[in-house]
mmCIF file of C-alpha atoms in Angstrom:
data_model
loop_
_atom_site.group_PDB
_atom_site.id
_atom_site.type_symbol
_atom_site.label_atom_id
_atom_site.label_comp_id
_atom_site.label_asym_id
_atom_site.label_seq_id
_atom_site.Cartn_x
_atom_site.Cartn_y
_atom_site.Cartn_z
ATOM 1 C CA UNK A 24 31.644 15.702 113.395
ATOM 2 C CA UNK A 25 32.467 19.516 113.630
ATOM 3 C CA UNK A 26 29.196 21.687 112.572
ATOM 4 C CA UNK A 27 29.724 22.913 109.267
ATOM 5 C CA UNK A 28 30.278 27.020 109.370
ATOM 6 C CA UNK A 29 27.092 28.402 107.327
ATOM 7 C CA UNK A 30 29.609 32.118 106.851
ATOM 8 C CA UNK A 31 31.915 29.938 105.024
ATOM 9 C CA UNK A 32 29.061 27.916 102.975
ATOM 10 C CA UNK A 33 27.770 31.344 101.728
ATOM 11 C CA UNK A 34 30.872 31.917 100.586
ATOM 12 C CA UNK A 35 31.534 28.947 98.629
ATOM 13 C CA UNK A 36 28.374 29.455 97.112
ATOM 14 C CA UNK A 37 28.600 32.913 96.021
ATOM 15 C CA UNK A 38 32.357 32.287 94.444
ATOM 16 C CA UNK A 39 30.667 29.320 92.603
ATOM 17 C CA UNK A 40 28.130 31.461 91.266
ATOM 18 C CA UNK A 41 31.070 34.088 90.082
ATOM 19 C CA UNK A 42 33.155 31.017 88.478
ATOM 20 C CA UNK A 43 30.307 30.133 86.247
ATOM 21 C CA UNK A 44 29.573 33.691 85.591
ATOM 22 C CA UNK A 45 33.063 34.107 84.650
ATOM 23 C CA UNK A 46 33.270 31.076 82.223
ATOM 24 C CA UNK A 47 30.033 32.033 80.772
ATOM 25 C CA UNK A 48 30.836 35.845 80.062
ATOM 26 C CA UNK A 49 34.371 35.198 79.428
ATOM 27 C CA UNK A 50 33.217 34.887 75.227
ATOM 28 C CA UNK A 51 31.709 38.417 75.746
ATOM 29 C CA UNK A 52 34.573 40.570 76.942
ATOM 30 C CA UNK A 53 35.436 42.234 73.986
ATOM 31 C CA UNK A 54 32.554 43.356 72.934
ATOM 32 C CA UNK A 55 32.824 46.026 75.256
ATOM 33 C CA UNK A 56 35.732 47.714 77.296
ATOM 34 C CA UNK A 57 33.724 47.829 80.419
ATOM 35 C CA UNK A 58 32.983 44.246 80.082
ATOM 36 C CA UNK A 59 36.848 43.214 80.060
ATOM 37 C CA UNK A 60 36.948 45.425 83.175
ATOM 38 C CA UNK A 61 34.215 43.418 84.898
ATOM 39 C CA UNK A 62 35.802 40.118 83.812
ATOM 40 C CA UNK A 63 39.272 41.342 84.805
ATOM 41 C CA UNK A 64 37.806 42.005 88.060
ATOM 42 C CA UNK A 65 36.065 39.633 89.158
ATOM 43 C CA UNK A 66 39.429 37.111 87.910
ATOM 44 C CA UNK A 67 41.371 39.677 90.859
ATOM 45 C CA UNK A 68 39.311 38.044 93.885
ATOM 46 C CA UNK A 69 37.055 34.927 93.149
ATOM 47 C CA UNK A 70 40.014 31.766 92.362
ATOM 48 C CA UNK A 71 42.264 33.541 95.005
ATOM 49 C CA UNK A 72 39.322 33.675 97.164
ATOM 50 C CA UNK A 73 38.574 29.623 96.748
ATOM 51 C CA UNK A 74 42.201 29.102 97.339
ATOM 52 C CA UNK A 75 42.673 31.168 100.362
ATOM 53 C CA UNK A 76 39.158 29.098 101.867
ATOM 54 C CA UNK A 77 41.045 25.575 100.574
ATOM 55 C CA UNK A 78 44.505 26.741 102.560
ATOM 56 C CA UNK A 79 42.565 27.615 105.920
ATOM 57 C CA UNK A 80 40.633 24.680 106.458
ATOM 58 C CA UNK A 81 44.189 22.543 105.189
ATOM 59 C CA UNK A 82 45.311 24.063 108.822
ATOM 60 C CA UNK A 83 46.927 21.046 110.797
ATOM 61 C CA UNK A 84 48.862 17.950 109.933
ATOM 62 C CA UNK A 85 49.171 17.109 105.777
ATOM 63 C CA UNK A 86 46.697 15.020 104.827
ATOM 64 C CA UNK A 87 47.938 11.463 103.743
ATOM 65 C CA UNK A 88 49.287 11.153 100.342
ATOM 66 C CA UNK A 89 46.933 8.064 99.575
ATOM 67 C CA UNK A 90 43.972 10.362 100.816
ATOM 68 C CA UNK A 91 44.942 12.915 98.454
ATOM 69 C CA UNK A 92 45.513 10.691 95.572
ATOM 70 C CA UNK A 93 41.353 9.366 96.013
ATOM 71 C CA UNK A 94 39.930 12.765 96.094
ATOM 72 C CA UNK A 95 41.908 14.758 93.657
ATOM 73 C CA UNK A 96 44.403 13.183 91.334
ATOM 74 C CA UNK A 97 42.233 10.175 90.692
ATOM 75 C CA UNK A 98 39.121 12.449 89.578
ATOM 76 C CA UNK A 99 42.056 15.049 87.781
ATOM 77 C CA UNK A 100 42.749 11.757 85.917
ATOM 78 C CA UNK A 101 39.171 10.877 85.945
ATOM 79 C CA UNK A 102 37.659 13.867 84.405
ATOM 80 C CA UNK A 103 40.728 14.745 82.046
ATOM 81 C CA UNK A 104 39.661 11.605 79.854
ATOM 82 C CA UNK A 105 35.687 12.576 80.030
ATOM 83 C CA UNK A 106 36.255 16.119 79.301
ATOM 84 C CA UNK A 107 38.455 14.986 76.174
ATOM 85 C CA UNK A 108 36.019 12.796 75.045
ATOM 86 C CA UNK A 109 33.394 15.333 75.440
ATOM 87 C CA UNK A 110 35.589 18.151 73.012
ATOM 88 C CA UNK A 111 35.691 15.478 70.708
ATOM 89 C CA UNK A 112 32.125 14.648 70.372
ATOM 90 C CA UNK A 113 31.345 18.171 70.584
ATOM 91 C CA UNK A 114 33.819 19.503 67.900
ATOM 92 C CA UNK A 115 36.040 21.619 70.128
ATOM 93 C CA UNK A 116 38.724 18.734 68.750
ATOM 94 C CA UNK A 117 39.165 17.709 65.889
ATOM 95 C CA UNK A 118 40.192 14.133 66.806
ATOM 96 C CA UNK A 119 40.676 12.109 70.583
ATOM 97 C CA UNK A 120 43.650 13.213 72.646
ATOM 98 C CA UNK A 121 44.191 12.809 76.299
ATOM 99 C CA UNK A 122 47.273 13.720 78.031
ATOM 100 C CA UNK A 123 47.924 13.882 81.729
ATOM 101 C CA UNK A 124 50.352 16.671 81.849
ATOM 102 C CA UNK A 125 48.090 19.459 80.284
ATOM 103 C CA UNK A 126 44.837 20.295 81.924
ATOM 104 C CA UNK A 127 41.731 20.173 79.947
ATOM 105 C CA UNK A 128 40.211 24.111 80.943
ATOM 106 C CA UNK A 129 39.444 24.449 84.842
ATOM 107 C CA UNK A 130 40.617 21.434 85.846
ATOM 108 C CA UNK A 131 43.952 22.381 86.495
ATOM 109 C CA UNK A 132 42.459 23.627 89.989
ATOM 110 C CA UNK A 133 42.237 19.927 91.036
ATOM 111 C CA UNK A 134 45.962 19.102 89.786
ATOM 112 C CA UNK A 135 46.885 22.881 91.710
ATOM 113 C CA UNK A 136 45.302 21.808 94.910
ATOM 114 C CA UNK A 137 46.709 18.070 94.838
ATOM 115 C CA UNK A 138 50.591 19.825 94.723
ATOM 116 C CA UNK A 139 49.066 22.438 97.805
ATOM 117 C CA UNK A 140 48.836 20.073 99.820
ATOM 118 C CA UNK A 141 51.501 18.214 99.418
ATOM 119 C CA UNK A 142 54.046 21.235 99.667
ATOM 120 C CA UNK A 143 52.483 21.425 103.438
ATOM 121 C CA UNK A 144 54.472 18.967 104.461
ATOM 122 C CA UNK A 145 57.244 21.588 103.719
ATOM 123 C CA UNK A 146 55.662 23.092 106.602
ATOM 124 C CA UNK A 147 57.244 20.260 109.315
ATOM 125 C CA UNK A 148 60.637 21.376 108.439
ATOM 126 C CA UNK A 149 60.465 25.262 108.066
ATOM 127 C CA UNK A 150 57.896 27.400 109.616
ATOM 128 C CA UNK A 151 54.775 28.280 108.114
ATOM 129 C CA UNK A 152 55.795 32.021 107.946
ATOM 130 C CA UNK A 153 59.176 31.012 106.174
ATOM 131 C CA UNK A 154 56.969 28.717 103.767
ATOM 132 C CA UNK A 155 54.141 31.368 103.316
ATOM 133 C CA UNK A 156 57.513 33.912 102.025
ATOM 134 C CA UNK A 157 59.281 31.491 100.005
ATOM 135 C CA UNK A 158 55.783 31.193 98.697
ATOM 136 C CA UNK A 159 55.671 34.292 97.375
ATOM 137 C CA UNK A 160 59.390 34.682 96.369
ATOM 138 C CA UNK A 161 58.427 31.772 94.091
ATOM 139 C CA UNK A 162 55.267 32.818 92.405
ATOM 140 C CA UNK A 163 57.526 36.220 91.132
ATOM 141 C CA UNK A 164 60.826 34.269 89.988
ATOM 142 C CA UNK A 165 58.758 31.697 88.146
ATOM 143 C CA UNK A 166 56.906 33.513 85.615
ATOM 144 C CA UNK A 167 60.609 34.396 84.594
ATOM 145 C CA UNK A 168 61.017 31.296 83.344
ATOM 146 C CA UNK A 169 59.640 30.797 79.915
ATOM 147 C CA UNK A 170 59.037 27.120 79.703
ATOM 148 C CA UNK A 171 56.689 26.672 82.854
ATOM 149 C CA UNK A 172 53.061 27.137 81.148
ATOM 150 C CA UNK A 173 50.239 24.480 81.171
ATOM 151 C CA UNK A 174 52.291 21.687 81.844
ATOM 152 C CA UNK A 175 51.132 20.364 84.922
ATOM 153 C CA UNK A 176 49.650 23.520 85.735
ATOM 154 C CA UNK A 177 53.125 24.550 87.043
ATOM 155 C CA UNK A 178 53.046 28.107 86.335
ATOM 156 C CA UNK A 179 49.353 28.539 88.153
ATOM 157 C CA UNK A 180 50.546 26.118 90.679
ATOM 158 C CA UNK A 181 53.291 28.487 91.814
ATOM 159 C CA UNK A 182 51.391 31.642 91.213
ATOM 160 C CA UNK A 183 48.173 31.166 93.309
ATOM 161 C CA UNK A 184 50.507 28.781 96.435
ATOM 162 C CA UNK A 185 50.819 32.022 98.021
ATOM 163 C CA UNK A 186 46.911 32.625 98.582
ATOM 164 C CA UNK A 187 46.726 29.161 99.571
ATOM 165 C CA UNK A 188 50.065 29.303 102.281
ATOM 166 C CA UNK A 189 47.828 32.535 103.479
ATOM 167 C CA UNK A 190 44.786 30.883 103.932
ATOM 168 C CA UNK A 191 46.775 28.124 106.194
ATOM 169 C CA UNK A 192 48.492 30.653 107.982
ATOM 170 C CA UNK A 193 45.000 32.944 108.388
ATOM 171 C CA UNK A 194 44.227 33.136 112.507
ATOM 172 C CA UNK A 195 40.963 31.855 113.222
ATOM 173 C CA UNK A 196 40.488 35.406 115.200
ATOM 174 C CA UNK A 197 40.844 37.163 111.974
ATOM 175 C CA UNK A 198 37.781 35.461 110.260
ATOM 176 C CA UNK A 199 35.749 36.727 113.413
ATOM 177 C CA UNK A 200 36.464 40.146 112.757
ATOM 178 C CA UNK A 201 35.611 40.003 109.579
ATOM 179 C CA UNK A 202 32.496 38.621 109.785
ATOM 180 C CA UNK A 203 31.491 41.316 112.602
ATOM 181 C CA UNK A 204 32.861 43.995 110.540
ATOM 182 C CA UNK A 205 30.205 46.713 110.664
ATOM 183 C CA UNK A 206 30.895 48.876 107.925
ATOM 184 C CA UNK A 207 29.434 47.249 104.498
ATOM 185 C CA UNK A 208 30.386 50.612 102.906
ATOM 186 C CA UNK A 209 34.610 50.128 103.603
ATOM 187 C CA UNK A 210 34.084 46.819 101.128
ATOM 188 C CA UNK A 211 32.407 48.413 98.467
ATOM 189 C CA UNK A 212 34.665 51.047 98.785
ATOM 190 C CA UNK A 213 37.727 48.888 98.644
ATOM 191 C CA UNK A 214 36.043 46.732 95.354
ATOM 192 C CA UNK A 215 35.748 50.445 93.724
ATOM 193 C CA UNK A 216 39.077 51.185 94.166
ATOM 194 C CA UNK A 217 40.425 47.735 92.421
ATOM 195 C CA UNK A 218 37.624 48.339 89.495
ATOM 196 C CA UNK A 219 38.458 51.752 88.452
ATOM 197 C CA UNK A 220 42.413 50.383 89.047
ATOM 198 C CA UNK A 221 41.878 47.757 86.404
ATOM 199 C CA UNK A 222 39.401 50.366 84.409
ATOM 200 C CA UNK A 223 41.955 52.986 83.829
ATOM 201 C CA UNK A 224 44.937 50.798 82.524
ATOM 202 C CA UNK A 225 44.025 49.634 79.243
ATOM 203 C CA UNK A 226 47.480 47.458 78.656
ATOM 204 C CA UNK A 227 45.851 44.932 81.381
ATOM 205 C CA UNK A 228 45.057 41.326 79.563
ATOM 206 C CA UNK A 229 43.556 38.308 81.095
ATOM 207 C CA UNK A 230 46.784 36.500 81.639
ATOM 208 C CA UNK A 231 47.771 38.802 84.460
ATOM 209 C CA UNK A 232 45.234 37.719 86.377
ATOM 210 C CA UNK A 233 45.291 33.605 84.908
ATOM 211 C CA UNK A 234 48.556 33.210 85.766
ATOM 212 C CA UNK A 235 48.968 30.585 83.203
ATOM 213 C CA UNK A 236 51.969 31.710 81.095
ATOM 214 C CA UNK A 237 55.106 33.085 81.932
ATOM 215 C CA UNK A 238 55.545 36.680 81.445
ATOM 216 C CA UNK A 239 57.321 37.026 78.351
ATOM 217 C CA UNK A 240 54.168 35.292 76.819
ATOM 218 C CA UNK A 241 51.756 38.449 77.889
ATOM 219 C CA UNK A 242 53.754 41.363 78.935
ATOM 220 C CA UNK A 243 55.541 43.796 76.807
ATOM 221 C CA UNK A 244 58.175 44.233 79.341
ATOM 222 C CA UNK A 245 58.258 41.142 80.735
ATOM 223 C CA UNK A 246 61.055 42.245 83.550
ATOM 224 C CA UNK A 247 58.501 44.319 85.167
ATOM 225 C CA UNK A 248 56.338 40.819 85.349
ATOM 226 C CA UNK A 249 57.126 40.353 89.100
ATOM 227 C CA UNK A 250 55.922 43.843 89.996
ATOM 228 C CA UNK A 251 53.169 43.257 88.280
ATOM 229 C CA UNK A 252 52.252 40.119 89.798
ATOM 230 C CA UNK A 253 53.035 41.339 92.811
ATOM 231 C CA UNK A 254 50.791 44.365 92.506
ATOM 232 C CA UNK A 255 48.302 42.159 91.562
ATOM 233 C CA UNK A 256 48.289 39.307 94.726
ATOM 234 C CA UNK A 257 48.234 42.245 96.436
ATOM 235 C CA UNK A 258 44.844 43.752 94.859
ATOM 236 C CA UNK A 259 44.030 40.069 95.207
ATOM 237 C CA UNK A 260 44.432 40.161 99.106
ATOM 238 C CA UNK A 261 42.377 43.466 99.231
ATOM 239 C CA UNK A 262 39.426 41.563 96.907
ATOM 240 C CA UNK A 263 39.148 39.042 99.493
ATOM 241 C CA UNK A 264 38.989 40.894 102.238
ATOM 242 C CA UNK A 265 36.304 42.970 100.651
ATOM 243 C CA UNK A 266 34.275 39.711 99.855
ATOM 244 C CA UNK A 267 34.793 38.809 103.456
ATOM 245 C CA UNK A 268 33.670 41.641 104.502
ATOM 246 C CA UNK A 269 29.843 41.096 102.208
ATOM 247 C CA UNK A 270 29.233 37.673 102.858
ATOM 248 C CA UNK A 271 26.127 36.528 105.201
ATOM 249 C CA UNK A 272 27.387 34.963 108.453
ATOM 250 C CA UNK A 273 23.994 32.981 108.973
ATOM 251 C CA UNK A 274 21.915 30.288 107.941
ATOM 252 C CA UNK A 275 19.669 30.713 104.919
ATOM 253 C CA UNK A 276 18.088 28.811 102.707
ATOM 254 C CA UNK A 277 20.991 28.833 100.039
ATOM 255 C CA UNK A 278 23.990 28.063 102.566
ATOM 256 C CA UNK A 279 23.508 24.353 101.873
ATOM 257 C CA UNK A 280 24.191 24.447 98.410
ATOM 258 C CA UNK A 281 27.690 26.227 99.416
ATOM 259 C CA UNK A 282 28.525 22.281 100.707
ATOM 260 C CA UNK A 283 28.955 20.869 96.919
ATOM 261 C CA UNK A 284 30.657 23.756 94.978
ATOM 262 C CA UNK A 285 33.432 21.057 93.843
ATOM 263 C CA UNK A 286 30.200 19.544 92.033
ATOM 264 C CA UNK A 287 29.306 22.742 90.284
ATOM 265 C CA UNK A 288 32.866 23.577 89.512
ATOM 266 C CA UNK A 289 33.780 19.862 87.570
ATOM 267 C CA UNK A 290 30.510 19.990 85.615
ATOM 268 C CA UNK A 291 29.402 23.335 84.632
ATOM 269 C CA UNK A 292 31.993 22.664 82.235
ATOM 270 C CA UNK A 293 30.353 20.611 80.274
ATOM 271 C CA UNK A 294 27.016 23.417 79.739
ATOM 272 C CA UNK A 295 29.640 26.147 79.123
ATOM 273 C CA UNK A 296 32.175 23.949 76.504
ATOM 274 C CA UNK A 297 28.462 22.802 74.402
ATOM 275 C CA UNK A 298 27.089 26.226 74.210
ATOM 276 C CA UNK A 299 29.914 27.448 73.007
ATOM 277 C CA UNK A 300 30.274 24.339 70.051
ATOM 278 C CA UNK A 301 27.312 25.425 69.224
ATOM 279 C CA UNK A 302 28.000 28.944 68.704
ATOM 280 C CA UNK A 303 25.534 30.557 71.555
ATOM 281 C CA UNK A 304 28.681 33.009 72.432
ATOM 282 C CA UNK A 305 28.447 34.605 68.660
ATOM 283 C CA UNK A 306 25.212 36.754 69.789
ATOM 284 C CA UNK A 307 25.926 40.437 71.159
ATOM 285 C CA UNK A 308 25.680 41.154 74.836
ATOM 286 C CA UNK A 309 23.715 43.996 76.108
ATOM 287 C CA UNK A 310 22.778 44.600 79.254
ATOM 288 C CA UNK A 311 20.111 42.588 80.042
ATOM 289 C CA UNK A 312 21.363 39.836 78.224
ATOM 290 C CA UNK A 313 24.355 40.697 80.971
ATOM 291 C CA UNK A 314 21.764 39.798 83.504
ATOM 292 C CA UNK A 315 19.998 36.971 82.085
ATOM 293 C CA UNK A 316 23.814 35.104 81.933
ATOM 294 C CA UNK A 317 24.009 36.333 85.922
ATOM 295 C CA UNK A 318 20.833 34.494 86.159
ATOM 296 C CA UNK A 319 21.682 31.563 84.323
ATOM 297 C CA UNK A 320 24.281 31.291 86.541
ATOM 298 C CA UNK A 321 22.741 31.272 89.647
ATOM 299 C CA UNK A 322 20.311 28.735 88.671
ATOM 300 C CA UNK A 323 22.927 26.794 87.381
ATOM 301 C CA UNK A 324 24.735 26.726 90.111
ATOM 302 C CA UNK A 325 21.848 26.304 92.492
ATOM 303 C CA UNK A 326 20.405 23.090 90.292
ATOM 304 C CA UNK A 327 24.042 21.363 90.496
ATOM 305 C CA UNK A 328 25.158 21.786 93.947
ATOM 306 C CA UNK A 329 21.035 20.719 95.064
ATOM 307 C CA UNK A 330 20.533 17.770 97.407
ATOM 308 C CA UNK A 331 18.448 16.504 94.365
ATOM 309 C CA UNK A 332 21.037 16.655 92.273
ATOM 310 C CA UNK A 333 23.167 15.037 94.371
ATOM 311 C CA UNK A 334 21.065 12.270 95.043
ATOM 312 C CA UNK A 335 20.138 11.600 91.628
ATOM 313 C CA UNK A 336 24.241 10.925 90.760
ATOM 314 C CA UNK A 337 24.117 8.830 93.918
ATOM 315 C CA UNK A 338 22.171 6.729 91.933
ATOM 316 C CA UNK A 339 24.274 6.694 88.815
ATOM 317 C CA UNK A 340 25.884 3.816 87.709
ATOM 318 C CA UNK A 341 29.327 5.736 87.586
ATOM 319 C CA UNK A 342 30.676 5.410 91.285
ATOM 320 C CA UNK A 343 33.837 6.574 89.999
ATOM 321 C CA UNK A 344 32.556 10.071 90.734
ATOM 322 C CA UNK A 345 31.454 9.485 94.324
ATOM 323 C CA UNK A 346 35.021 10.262 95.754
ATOM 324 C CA UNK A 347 34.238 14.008 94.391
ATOM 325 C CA UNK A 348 30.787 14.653 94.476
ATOM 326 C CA UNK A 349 30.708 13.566 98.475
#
């Protein structure tokens, strides 16, 4: 078995960390303009980021369709019904529905990633650079068309393939030079540049960085959609990089946790949905409540993706989870 890559763990971690930040704070945003812009921001980088890392370690042949089915379409399946069940008993429904074809909150990353890696095997009949451009040419034309939304997660399917396709088509050598970057300062710089970008537009909503709904649904000129999303892989490119650039490259006491991120990702949900049933989101946010929910984040994180954790749902009775939480 290859050793695990502790630069890559790190990052995991630390996207995880910004993915529960994000779903926590997302209630927040307009109570304050700068706190959009954060929000907006940190949307530019941290799912493109996650997708890029899932495309570069897809590199080689497809994985097996039957594989694929066991680790991501059966839990998609899995946790659709337990998250619906959940809304209901919570009050985020008003009555039981489950449907297959609309993803219940995040977990249309699982459906997204399923379809990934099955348009690889694209890859065996054109190149991967022809793929990785078609890729692209797709995510513009699509949001064109106004009845690709939710269902099946087409339209965020489409839009985020191209970080993926980059990811696969990333050069091992590139990663190397990244972590051995030497100049910290070129990243923050580069992270500046995208905040005060997003800071100084005010028309910018959170669909353009989603990619959820087409762009007649969000923009008021929705023919100027594929610049903008364009613009925006673009900035999304220049995030990662950044992030690249800032993560650890060694072993520390946190880099294990970066090994069950899928864990933290399919359950936070369940902490975020209930405190928000409950109304927790209707205080106001200042500052340091700003840093307590950073804080609660990391902790939650860190308790989730724990080998205790882990252990302790090894001993569950549901075994239905074990294809995920591995």
């Amino acid at each position: 078995m290859a050793k695990r890559d502790a630069y890559f763990d790190n990052a995991k971690l630390f996207l995880m960390i910004l993915v529960v930040f994000g779903h926590l704070f997302q209630p927040f945003i307009e109570d304050k303009g700068i706190y959009s812009d954060l929000y907006y921001f940190i949307f530019t980088f941290h799912m493109p980021a996650f997708i890029l890392i899932s495309g570069y370690f897809a590199k080689g042949q497809p994985k097996p369709l039957k594989k694929l089915v066991k680790k991501l379409l059966l839990p998609y399946i899995f946790f659709q019904l337990l998250y619906s069940a959940y809304y209901t008993l919570i009050g985020l429904q008003e009555s039981f529905s489950f449907s297959i074809t609309t993803p219940q909150w995040s977990l249309w990353f699982l459906l997204s990633l399923f379809c990934w890696n099955c348009m690889l095997y694209l890859c065996q009949r054109f190149s991967v650079k022809q793929v990785l451009i078609g890729s692209i040419l797709v995510a513009l034309v699509v949001g064109y068309i106004p009845f690709f939304g939710r269902f099946l997660a087409v339209q965020r399917t489409l839009t985020f393939f191209p970080y993926f396709m980059v990811g696969y088509a990333l050069p091992t050598d590139w990663i190397a030079r990244i972590k051995t970057a030497p100049k910290k300062w070129v990243a923050i710089a580069l992270f500046a540049g995208i905040f005060v970008l997003i800071e100084t537009n005010d028309f910018i909503n959170k669909y353009w960085v989603f990619g959820s709904k087409p762009y007649e649904d969000y923009l008021n000129h929705p023919l100027l959609g594929g610049p903008q999303r364009m613009l925006f892989f673009l900035l999304g490119l220049i995030g990662i990089t950044a992030f690249f650039m800032l993560v650890p490259k060694g072993q520390y006491f946190f880099s294990k946790w970066g090994k069950n991120t899928l864990t933290v990702y399919l359950l936070h949900g369940f902490l975020v949905k209930g405190l928000r049933a409950i109304g927790a989101d209707d205080v106001e946010m200042g500052i340091w409540g700003l840093a307590i929910l950073f804080a609660s984040s990391v902790l939650l994180t860190a308790a989730l993706s724990s080998e205790r954790f882990g252990k302790w749902i090894e001993k569950g009775k549901q075994k239905v989870l074990r294809p995920v939480l591995n």
